[in-house]
PDB file of C-alpha atoms and ligand atoms in Angstrom:
ATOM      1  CA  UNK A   1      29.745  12.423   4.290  1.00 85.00           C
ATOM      2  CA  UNK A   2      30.930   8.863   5.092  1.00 90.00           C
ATOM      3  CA  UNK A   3      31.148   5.894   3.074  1.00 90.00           C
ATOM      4  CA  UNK A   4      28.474   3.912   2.392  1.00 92.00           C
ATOM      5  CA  UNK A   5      28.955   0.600   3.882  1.00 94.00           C
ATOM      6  CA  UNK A   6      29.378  -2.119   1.480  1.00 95.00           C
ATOM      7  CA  UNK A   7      27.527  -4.298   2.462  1.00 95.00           C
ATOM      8  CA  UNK A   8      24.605  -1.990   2.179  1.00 95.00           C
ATOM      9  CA  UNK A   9      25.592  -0.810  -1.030  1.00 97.00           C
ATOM     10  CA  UNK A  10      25.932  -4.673  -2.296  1.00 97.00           C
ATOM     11  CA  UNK A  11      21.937  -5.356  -1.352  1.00 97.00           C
ATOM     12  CA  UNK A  12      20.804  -2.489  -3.148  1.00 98.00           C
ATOM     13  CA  UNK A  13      22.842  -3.608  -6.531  1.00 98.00           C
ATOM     14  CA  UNK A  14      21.108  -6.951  -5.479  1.00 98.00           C
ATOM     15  CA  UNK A  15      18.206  -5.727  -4.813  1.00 98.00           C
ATOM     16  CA  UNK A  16      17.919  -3.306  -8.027  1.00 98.00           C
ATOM     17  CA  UNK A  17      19.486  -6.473 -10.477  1.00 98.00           C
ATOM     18  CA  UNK A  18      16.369  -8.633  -9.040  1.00 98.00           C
ATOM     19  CA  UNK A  19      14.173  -6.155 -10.478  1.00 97.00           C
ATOM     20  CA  UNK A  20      15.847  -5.639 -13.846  1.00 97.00           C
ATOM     21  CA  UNK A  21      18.512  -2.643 -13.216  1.00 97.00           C
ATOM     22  CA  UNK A  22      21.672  -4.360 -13.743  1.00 95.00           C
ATOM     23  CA  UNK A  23      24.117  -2.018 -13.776  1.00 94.00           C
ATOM     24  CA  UNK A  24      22.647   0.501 -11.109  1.00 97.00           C
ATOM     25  CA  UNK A  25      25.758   1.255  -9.029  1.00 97.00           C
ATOM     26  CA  UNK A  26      24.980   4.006  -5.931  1.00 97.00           C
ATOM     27  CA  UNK A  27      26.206   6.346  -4.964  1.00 95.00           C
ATOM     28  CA  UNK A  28      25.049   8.093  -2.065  1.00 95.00           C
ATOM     29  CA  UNK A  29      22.470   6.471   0.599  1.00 95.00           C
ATOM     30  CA  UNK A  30      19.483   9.322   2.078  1.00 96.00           C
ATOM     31  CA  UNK A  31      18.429   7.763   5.920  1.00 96.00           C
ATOM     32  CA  UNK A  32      15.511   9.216   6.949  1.00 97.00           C
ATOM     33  CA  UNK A  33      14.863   8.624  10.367  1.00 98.00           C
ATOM     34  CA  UNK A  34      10.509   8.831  11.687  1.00 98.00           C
ATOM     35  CA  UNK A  35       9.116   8.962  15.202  1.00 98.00           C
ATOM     36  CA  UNK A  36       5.253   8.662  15.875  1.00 98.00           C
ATOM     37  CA  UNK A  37       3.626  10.817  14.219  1.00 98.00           C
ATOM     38  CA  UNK A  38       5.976  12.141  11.714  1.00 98.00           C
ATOM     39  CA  UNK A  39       5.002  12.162   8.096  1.00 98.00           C
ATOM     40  CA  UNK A  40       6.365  12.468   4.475  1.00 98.00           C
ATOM     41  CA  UNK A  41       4.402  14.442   2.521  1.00 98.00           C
ATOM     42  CA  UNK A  42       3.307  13.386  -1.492  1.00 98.00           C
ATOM     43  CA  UNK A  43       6.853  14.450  -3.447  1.00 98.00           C
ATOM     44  CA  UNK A  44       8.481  13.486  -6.202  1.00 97.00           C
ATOM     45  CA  UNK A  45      12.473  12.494  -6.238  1.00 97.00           C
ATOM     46  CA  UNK A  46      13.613  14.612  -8.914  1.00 95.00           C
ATOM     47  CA  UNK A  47      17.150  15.635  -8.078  1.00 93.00           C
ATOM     48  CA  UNK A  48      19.363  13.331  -9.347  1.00 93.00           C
ATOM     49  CA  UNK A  49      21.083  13.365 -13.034  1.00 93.00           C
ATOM     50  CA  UNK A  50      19.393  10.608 -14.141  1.00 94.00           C
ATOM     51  CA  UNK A  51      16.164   9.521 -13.537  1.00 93.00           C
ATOM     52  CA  UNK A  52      16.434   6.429 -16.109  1.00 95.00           C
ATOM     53  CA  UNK A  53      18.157   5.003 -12.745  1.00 97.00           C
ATOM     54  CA  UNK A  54      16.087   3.659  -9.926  1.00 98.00           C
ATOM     55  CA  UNK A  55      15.731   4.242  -5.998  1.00 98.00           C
ATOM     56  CA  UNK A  56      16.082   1.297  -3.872  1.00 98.00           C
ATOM     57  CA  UNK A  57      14.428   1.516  -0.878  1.00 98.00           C
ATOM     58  CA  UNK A  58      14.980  -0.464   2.703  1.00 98.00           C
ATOM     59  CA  UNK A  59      12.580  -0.011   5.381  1.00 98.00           C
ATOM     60  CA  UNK A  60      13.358  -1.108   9.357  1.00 98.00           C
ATOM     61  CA  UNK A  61      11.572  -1.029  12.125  1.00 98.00           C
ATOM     62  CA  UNK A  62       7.941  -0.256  12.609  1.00 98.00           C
ATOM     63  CA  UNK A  63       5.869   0.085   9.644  1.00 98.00           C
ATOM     64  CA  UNK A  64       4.778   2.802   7.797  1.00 98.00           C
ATOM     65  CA  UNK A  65       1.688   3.510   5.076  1.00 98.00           C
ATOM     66  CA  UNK A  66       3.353   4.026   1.967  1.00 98.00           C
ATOM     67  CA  UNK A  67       1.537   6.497  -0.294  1.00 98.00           C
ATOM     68  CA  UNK A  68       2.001   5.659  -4.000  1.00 97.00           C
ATOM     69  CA  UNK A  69       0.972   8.265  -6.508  1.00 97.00           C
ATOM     70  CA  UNK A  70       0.821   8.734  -9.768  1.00 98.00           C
ATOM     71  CA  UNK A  71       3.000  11.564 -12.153  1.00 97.00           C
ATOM     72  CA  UNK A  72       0.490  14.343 -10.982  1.00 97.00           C
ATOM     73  CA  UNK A  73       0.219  15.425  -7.692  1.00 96.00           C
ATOM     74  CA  UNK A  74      -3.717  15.089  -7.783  1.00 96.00           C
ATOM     75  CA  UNK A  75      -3.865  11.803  -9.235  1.00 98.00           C
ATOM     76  CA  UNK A  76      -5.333   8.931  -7.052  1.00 98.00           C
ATOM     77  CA  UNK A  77      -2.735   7.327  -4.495  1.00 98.00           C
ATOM     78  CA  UNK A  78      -2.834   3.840  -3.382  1.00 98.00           C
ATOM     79  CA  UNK A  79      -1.669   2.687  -0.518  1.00 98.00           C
ATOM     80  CA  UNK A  80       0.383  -0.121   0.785  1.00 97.00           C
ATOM     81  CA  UNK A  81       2.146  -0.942   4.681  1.00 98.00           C
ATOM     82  CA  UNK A  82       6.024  -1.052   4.725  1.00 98.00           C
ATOM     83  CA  UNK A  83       7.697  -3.360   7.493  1.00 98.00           C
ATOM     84  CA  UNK A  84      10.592  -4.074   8.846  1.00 98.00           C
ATOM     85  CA  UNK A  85      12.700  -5.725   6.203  1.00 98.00           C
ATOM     86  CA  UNK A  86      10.832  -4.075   2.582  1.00 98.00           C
ATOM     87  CA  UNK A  87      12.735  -3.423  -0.095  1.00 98.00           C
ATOM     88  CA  UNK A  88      10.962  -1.109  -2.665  1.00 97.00           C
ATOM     89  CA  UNK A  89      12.808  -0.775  -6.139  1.00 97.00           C
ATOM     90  CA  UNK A  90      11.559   2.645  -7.744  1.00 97.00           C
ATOM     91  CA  UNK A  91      12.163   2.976 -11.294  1.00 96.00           C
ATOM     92  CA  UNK A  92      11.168   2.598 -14.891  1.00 94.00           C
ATOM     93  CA  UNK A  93       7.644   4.113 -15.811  1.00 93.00           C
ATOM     94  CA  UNK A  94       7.703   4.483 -11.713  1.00 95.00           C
ATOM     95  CA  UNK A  95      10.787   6.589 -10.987  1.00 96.00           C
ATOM     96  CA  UNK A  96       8.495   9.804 -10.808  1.00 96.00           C
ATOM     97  CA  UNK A  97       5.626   9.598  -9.278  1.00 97.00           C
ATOM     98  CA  UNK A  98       4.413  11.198  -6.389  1.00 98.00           C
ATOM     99  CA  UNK A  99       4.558   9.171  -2.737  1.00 98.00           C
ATOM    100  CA  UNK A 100       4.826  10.055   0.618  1.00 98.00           C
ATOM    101  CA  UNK A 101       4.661   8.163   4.163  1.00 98.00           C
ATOM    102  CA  UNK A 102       1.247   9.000   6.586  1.00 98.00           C
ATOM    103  CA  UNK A 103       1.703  10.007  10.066  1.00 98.00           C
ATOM    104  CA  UNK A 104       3.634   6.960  11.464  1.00 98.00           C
ATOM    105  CA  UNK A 105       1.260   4.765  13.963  1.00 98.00           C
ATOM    106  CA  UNK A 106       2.444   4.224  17.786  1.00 98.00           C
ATOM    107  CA  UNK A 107       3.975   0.284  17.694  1.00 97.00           C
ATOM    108  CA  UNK A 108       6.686  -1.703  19.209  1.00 97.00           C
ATOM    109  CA  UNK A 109       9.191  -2.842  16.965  1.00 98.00           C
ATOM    110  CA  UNK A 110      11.558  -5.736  18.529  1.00 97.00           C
ATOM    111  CA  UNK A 111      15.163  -4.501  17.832  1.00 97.00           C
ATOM    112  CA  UNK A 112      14.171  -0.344  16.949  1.00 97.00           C
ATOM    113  CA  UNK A 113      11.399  -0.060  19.873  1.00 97.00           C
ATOM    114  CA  UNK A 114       9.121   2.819  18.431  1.00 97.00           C
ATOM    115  CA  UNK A 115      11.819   4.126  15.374  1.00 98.00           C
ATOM    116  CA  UNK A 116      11.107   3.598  11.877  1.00 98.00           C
ATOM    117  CA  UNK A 117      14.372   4.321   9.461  1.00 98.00           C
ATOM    118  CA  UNK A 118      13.959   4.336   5.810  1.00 98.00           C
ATOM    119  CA  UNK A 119      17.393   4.147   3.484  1.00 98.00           C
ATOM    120  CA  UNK A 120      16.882   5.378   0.113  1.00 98.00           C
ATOM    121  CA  UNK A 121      20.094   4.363  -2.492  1.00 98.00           C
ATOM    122  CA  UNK A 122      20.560   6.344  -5.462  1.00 97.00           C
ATOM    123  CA  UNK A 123      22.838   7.579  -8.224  1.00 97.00           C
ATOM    124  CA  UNK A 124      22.631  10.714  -7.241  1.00 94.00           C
ATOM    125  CA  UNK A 125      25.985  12.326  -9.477  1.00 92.00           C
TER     126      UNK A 125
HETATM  127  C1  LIG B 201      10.105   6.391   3.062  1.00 84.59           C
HETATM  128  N1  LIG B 201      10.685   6.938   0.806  1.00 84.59           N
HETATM  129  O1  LIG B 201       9.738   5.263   2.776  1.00 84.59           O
HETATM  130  C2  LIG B 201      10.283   7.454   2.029  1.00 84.59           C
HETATM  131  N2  LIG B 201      11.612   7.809  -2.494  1.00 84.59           N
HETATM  132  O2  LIG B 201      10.307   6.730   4.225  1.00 84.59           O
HETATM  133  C3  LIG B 201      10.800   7.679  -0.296  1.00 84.59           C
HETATM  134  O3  LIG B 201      10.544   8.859  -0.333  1.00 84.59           O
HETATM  135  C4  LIG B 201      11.208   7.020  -1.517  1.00 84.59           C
HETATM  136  O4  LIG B 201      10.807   4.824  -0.692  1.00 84.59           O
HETATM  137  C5  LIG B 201      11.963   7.300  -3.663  1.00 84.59           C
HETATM  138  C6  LIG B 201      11.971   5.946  -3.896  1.00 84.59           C
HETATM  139  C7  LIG B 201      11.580   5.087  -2.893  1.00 84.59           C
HETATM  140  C8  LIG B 201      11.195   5.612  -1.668  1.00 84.59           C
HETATM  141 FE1  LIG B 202      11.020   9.776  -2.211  1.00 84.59          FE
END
């Protein structure tokens, strides 16, 4: 895989520090890439080493309904809207709950027209 840009790693670290993870240093970047109508479906990011590290998580272009879960898949799920420019920090008490993304709505996004792309920074290794 290539590098992750640094730039992009350097506003996750930012973005993680803001939220209390100081010393949460990436290393490897997941893009997920939705048209209309695709969907995530409720999971639980349980792969990497160590889950005492957080998930930062950039959303661009149209938004999305963000399912948030709890830490078993039938507990009640809230829901919030991710735009163009959220940053979600996922740890803590957090780190392992279930969420997914509903079927993406039809919209017009300025600079990504009808794409939404979602960049999720970890520490994977
Ligand atoms: C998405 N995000 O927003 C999917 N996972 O398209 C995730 O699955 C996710 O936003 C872990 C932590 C933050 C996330
Ligand atoms: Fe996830």
């Amino acid at each position: 895989w290539p590098p992750m840009p640094d730039i992009l790693k350097e506003l996750a670290m930012k973005a993680a520090d803001l939220a209390g993870y100081k010393d949460f240093i990436p290393d490897c970047c997941l893009l997920n890439r939705y048209s209309v109508g695709t969907k995530l479906s409720l999971h639980r990011d349980v792969d990497e080493k160590d889950t005492t590290q957080p998930i930062v998580s950039f959303s661009l272009g149209i938004p999305a309904e963000f399912l948030w879960g709890g830490l078993k898949r039938d507990d009640a799920v809230q829901t919030f809207t991710l735009e163009h420019g959220d940053v979600i920090v996922f740890g803590g008490a957090d780190r392992l709950r279930f969420h997914g993304v509903s079927p993406i709505k039809s919209y017009h996004h300025p600079i990504l027209g009808d794409l939404r792309i979602n960049m999720t920074f970890r520490k994977a290794a």
